mmCIF file of C-alpha atoms and ligand atoms in Angstrom:
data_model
loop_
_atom_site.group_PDB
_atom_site.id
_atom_site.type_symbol
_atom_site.label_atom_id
_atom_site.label_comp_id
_atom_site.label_asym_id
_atom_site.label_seq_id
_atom_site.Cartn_x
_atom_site.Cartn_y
_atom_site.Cartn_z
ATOM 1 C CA UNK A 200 0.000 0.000 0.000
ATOM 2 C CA UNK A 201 1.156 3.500 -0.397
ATOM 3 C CA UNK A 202 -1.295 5.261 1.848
ATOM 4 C CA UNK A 203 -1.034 9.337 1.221
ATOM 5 C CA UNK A 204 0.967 9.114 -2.012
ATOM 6 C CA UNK A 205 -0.098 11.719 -4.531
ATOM 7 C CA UNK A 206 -0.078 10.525 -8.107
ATOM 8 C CA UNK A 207 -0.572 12.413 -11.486
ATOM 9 C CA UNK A 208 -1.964 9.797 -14.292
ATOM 10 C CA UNK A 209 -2.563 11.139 -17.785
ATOM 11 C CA UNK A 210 -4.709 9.290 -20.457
ATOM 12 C CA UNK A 211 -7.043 8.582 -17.787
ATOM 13 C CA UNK A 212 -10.346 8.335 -19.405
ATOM 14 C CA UNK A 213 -8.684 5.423 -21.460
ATOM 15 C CA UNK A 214 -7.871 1.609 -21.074
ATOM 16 C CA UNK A 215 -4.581 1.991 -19.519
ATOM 17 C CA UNK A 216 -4.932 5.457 -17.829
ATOM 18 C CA UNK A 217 -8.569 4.479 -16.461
ATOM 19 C CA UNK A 218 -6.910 0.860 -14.804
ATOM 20 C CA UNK A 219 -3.696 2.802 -13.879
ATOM 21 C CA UNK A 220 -5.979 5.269 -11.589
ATOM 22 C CA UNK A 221 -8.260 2.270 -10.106
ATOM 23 C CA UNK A 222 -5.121 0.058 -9.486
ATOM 24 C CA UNK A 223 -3.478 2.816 -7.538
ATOM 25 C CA UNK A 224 -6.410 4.397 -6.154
ATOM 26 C CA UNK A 225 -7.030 1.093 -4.692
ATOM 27 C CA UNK A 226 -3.356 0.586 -3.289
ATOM 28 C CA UNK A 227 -3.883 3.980 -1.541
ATOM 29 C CA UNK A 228 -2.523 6.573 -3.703
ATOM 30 C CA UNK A 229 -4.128 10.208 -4.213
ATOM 31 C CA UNK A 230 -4.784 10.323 -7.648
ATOM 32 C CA UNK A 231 -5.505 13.249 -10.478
ATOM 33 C CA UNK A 232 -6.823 11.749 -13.306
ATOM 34 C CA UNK A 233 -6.354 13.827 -16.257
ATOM 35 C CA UNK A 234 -7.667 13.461 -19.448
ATOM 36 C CA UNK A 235 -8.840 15.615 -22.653
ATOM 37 C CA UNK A 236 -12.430 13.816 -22.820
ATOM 38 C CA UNK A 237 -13.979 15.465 -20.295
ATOM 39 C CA UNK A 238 -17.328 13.224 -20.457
ATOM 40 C CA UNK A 239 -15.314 10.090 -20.156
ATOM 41 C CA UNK A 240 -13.718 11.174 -17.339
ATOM 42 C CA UNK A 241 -16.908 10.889 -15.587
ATOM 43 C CA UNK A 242 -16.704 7.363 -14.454
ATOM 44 C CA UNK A 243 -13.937 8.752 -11.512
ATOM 45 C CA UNK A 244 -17.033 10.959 -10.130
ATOM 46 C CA UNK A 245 -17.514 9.940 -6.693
ATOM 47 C CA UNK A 246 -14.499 7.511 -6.481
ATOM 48 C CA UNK A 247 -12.301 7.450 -3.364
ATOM 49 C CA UNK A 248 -8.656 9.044 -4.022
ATOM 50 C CA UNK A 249 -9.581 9.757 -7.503
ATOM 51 C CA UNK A 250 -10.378 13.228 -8.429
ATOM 52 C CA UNK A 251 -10.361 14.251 -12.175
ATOM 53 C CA UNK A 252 -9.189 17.062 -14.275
ATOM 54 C CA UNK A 253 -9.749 17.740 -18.132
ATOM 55 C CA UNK A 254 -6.879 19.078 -20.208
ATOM 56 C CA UNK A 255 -5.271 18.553 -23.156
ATOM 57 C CA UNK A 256 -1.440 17.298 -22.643
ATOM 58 C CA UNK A 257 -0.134 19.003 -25.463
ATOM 59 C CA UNK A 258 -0.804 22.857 -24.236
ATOM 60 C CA UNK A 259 1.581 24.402 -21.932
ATOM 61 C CA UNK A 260 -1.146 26.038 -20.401
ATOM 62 C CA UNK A 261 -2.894 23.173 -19.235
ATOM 63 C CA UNK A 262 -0.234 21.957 -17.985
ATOM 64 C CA UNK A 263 0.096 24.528 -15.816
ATOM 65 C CA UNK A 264 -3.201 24.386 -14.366
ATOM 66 C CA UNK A 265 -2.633 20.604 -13.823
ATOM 67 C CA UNK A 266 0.681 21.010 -11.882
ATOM 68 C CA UNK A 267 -1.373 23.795 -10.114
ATOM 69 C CA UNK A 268 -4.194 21.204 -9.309
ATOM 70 C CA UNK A 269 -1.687 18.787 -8.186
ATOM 71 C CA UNK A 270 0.207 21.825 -5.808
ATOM 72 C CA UNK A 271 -3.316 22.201 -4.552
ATOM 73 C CA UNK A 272 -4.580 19.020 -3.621
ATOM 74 C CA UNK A 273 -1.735 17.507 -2.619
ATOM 75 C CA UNK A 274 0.979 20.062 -2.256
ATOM 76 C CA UNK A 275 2.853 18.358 -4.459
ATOM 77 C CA UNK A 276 4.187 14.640 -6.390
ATOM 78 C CA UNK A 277 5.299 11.694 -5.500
ATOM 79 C CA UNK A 278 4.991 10.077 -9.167
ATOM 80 C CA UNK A 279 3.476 10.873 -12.742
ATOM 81 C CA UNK A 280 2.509 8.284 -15.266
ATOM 82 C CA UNK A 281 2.367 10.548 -18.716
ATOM 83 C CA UNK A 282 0.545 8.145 -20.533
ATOM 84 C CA UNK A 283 -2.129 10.196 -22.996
ATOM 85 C CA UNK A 284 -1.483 9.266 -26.979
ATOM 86 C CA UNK A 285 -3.264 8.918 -29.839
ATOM 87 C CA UNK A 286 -2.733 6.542 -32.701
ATOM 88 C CA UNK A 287 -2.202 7.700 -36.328
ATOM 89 C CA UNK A 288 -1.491 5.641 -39.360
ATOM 90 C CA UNK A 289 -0.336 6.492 -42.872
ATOM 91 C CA UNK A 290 1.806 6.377 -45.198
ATOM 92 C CA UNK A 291 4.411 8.798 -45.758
ATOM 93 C CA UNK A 292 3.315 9.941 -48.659
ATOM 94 C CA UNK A 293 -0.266 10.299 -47.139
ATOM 95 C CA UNK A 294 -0.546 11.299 -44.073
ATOM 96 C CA UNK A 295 -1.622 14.727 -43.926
ATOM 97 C CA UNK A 296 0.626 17.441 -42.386
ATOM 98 C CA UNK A 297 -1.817 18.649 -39.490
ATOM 99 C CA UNK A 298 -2.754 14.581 -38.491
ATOM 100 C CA UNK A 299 1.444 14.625 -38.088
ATOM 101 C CA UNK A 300 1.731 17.601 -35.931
ATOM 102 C CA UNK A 301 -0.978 16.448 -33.982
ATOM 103 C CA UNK A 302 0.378 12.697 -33.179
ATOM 104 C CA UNK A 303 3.595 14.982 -32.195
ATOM 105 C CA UNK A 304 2.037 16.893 -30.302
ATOM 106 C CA UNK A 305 -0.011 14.519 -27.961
ATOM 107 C CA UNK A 306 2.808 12.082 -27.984
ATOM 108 C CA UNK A 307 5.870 14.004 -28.363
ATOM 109 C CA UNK A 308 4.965 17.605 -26.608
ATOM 110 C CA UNK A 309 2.909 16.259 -24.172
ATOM 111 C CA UNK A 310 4.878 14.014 -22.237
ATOM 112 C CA UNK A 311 7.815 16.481 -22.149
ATOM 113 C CA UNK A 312 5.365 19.471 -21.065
ATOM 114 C CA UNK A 313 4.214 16.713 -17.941
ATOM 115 C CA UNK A 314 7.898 16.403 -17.107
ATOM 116 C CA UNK A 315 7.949 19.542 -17.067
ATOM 117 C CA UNK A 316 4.937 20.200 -14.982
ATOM 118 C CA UNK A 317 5.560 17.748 -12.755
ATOM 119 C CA UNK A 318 9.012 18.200 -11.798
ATOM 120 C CA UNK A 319 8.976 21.343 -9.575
ATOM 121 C CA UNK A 320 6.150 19.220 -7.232
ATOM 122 C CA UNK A 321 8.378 16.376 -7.371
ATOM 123 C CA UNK A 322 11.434 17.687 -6.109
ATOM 124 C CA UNK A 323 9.289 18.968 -3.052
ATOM 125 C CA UNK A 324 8.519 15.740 -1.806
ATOM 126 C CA UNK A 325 11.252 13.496 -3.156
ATOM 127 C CA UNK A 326 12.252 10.690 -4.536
ATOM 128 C CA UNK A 327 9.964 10.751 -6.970
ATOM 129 C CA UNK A 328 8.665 8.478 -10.095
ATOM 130 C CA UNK A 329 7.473 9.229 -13.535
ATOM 131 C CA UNK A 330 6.205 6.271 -15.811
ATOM 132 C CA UNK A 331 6.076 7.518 -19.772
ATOM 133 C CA UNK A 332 3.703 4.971 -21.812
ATOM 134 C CA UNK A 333 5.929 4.425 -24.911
ATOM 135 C CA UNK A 334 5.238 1.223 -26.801
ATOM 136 C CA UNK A 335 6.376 -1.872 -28.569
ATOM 137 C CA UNK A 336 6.395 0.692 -31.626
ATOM 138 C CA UNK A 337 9.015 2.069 -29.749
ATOM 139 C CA UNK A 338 11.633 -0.233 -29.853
ATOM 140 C CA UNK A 339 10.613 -1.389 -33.576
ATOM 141 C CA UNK A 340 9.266 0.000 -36.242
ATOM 142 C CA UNK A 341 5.752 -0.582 -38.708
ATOM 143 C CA UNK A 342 4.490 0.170 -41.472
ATOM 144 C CA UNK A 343 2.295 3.049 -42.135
ATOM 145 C CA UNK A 344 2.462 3.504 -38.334
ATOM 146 C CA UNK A 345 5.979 5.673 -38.972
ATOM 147 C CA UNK A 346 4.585 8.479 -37.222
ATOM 148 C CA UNK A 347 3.642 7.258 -34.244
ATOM 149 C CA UNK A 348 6.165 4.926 -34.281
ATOM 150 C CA UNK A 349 8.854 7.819 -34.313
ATOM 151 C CA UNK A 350 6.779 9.684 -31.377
ATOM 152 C CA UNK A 351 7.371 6.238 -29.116
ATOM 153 C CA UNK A 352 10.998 6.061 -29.664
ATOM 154 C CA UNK A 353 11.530 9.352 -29.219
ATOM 155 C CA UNK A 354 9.975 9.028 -25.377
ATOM 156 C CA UNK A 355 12.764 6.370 -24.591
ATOM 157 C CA UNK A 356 15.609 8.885 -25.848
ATOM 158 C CA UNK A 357 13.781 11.193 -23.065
ATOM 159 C CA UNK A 358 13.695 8.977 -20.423
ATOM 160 C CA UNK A 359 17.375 7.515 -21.358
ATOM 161 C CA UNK A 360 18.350 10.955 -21.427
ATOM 162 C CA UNK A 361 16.595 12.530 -18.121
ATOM 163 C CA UNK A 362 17.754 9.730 -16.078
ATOM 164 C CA UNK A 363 20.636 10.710 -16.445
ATOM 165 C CA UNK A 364 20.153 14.847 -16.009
ATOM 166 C CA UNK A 365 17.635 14.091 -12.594
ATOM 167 C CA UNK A 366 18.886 10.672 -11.365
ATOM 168 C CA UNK A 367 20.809 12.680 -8.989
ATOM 169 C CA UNK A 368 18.052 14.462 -7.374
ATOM 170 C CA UNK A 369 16.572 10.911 -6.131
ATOM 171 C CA UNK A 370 13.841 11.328 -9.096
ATOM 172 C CA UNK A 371 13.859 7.904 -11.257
ATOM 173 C CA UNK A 372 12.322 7.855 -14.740
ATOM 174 C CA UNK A 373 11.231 5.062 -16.737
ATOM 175 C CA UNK A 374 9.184 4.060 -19.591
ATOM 176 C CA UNK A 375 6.646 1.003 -20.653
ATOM 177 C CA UNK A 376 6.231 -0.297 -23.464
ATOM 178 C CA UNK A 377 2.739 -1.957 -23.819
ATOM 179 C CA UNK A 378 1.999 -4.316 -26.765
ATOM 180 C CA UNK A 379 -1.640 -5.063 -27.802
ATOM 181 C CA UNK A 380 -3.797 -4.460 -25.264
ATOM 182 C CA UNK A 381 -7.783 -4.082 -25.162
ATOM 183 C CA UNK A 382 -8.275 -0.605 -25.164
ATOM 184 C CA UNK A 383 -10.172 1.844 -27.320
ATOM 185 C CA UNK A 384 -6.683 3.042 -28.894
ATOM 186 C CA UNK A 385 -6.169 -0.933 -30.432
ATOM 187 C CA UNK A 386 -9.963 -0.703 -32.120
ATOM 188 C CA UNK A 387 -10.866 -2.945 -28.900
ATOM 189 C CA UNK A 388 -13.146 -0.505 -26.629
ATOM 190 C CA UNK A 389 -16.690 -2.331 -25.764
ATOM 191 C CA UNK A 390 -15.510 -5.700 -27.078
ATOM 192 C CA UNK A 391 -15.092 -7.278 -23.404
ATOM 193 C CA UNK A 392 -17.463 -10.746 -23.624
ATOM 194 C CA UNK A 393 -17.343 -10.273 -27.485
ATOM 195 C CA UNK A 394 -17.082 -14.387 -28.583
ATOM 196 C CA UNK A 395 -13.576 -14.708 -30.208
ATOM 197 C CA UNK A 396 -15.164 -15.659 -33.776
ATOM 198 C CA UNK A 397 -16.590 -11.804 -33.467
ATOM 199 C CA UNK A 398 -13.758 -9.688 -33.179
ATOM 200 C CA UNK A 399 -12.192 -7.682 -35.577
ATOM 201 C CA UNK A 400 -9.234 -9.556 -38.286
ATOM 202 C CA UNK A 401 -6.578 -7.174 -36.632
ATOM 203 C CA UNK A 402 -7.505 -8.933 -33.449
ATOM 204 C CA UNK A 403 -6.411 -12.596 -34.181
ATOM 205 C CA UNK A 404 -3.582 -11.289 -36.556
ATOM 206 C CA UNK A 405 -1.872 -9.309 -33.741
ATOM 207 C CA UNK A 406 -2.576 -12.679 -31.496
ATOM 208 C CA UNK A 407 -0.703 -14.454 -33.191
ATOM 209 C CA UNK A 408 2.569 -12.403 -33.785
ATOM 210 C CA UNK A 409 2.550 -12.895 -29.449
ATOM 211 C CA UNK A 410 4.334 -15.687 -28.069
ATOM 212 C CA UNK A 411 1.664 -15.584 -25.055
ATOM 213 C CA UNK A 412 -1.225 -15.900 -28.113
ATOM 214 C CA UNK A 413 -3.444 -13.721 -26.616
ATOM 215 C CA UNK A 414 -3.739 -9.572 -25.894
ATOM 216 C CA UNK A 415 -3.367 -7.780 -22.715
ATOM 217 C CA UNK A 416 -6.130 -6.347 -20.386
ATOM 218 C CA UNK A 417 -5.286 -2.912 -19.569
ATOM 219 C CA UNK A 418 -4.868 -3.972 -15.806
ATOM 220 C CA UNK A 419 -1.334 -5.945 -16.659
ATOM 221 C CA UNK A 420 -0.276 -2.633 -18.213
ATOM 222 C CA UNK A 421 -1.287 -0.571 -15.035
ATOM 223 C CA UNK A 422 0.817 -3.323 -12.301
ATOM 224 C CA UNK A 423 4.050 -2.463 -14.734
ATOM 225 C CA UNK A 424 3.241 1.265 -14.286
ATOM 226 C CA UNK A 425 2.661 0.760 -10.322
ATOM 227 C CA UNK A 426 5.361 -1.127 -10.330
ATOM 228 C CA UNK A 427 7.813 1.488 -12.211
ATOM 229 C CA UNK A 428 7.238 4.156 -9.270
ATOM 230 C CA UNK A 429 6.911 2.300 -6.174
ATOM 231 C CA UNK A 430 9.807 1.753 -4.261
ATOM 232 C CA UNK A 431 10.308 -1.699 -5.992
ATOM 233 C CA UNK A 432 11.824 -0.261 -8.754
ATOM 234 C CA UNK A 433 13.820 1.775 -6.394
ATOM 235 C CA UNK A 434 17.148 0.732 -8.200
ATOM 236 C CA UNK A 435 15.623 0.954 -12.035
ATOM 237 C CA UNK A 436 16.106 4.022 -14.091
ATOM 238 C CA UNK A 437 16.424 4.772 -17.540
ATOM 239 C CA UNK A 438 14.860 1.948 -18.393
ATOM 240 C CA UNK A 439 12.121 0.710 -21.538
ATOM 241 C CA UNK A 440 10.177 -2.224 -19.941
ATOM 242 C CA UNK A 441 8.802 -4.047 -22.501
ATOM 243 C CA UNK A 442 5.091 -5.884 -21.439
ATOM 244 C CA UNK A 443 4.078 -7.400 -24.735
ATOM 245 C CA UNK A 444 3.808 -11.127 -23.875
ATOM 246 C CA UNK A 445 6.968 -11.647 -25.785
ATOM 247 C CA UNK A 446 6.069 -9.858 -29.335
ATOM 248 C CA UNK A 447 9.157 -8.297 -30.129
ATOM 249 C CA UNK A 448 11.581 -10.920 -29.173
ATOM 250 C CA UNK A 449 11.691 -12.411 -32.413
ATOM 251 C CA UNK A 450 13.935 -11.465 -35.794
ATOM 252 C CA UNK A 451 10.387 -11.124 -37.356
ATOM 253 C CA UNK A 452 11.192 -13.773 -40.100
ATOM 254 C CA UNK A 453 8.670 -16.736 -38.229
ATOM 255 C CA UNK A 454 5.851 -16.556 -36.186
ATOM 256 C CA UNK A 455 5.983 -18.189 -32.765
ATOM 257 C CA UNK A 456 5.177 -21.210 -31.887
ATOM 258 C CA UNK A 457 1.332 -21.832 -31.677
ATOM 259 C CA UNK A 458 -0.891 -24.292 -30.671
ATOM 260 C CA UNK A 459 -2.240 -26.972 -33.509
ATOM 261 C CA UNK A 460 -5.738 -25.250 -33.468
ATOM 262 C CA UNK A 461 -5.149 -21.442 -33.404
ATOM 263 C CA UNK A 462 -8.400 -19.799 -32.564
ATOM 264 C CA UNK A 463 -8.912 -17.085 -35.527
ATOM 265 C CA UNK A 464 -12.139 -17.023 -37.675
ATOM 266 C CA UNK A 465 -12.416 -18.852 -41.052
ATOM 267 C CA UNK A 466 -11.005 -16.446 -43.378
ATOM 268 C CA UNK A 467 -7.867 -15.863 -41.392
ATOM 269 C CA UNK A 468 -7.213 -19.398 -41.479
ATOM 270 C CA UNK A 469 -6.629 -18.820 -45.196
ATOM 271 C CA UNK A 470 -4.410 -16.092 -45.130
ATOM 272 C CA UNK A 471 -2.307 -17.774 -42.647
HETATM 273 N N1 NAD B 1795 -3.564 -0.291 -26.327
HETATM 274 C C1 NAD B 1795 -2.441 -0.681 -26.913
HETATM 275 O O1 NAD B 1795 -2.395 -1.707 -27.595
HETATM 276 C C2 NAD B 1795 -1.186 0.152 -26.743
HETATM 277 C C3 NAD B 1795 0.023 -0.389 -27.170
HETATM 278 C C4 NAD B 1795 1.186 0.351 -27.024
HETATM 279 C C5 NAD B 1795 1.145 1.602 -26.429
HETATM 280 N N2 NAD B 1795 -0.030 2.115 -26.009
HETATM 281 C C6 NAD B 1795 -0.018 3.443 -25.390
HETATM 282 O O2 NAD B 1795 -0.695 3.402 -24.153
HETATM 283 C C7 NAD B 1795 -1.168 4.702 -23.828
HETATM 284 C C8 NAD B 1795 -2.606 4.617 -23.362
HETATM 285 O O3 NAD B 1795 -3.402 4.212 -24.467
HETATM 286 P P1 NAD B 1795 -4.687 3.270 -24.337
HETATM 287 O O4 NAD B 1795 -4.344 1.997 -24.983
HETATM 288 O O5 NAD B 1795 -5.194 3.267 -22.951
HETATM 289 O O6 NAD B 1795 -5.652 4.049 -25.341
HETATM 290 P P2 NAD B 1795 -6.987 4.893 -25.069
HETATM 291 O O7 NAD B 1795 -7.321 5.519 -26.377
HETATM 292 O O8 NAD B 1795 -7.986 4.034 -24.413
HETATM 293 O O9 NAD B 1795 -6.518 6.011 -24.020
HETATM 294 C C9 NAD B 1795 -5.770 7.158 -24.397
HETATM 295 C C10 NAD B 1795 -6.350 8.333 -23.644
HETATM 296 O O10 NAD B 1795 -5.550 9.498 -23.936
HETATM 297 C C11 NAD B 1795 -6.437 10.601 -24.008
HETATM 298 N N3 NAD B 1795 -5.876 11.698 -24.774
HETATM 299 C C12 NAD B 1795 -5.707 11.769 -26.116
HETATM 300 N N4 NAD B 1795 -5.247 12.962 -26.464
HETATM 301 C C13 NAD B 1795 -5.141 13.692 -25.317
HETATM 302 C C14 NAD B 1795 -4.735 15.018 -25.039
HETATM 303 N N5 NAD B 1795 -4.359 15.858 -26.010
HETATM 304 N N6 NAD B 1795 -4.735 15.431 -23.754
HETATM 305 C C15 NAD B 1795 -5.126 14.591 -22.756
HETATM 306 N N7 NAD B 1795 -5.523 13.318 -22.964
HETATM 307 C C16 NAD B 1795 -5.531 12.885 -24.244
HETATM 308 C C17 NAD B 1795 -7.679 10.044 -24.697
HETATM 309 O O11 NAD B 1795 -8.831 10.878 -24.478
HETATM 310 C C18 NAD B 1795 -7.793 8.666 -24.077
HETATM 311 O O12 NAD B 1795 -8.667 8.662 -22.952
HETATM 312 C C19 NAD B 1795 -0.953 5.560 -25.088
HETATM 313 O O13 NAD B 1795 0.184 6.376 -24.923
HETATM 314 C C20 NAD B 1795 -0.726 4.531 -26.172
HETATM 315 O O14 NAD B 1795 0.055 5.039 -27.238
HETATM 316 C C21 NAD B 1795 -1.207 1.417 -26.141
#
């Protein structure tokens, strides 16, 4: 338990964010959810050590008034988990200009604008903790996912490089790096109970590129996060920990070993 602790989660209307706050919340942490869907931030209303806040992670201004909420509430940090991003595929010959500076700026700006924010209230309480949601997309590329692709490598050159500029202060920084897990970000919000025959193709593709054959629930994203700033991580810094059931172990050349009777609809069976 970490009774008192005051915790900053962005994202938190999502799959990850929205676990991250109800794992923590639960574990006794003060939480500010923050999110730039105001009406699907609703489902914190009323929740004990959850109180919510709508912004939008890539304005400097908001920001602000979150660090300020934070300051407020709980006179400070004891860990942030920037975790808001958007998808955004295309090509690179199609994707249009303002869709790019927007991936950049949710994925890109925003977490170093939280950093930013949060700092000042973590130095006041110490050894702090800030978890950045990169991705499997950040330690390998795809196609026609370039952009954010670039966005999630870029956060592990921040947190490789911060480390090392705030270790010294007692504040540890880290990054995860989910693989395919339900949320409304992977096409997969609502489809909880939805019979495997039923779900979409990119479903029981992705499946099967994991050694583990199946997808994540957002919860086994939110442990890795909890577990990146308690004090169990105490000596880990720097660091991209990759939760994607082994998906980007291989050298991409074979699939993984399956079971005899993979469990994918009909007309994946004859693409495979
Ligand atoms: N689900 C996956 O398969 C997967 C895999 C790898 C990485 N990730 C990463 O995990 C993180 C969480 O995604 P998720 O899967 O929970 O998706 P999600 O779409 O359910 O949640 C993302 C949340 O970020 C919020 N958001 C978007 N733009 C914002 C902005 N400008 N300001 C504030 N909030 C904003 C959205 O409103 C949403 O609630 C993301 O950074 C995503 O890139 C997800």
């Amino acid at each position: 338990m970490s009774e008192g602790k005051a915790v900053l989660v962005t994202g938190a209307a999502g799959g990850i964010g929205r676990a991250t706050c109800e794992r923590l919340a639960a574990n006794g942490w003060q939480v500010l959810a923050a999110d730039y869907d105001a009406g699907k931030l609703a489902w914190a209303e009323g929740k004990a050590n959850i109180s919510a806040i709508a912004v939008d992670v890539s304005s400097e201004a908001d920001n602000a008034r979150m660090a300020a909420e934070a300051q407020a509430r709980f006179g400070g940090l004891d860990a942030a988990a920037l975790n808001a991003g958007i998808g955004g595929g295309g090509s690179i010959d199609d994707l249009p200009f303002a869709e790019f500076q927007r991936i950049l700026g949710v994925n890109l700006v925003g977490p170093v604008l939280g950093v930013r924010a949060a700092l000042p209230l973590l130095r006041k309480r110490g050894n702090g903790a800030i978890a950045i949601t990169s991705s499997t997309m950040g330690v390998a590329g795809d196609s026609e996912n370039w952009a954010y692709s670039m966005t999630k490598h870029a956060l592990i050159g921040l947190v490789r490089s911060l480390a090392r500029e705030i270790g010294w202060e007692g504040i540890r920084i880290n990054a995860l790096c989910p693989g395919p897990t339900k949320t409304a970000i992977a096409g997969m919000e609502g489809m909880d109970g939805v019979v495997e025959d039923n779900l979409p193709p990119h479903y029981h593709v992705l499946k099967r590129q994991v050694p583990l054959q199946r997808w994540a629930d957002p919860d086994e994203m939110a442990s890795v996060i909890e577990f990146l700033i308690s004090p169990a991580a105490s000596y880990v810094n720097g660091h991209a920990l990759v939760a994607d059931g082994g998906a980007v172990t291989g050298s991409g050349l074979m699939a993984p070993k399956a079971s005899a009777a993979p469990t994918y609809p009909a007309d994946l069976k004859e693409q495979a």
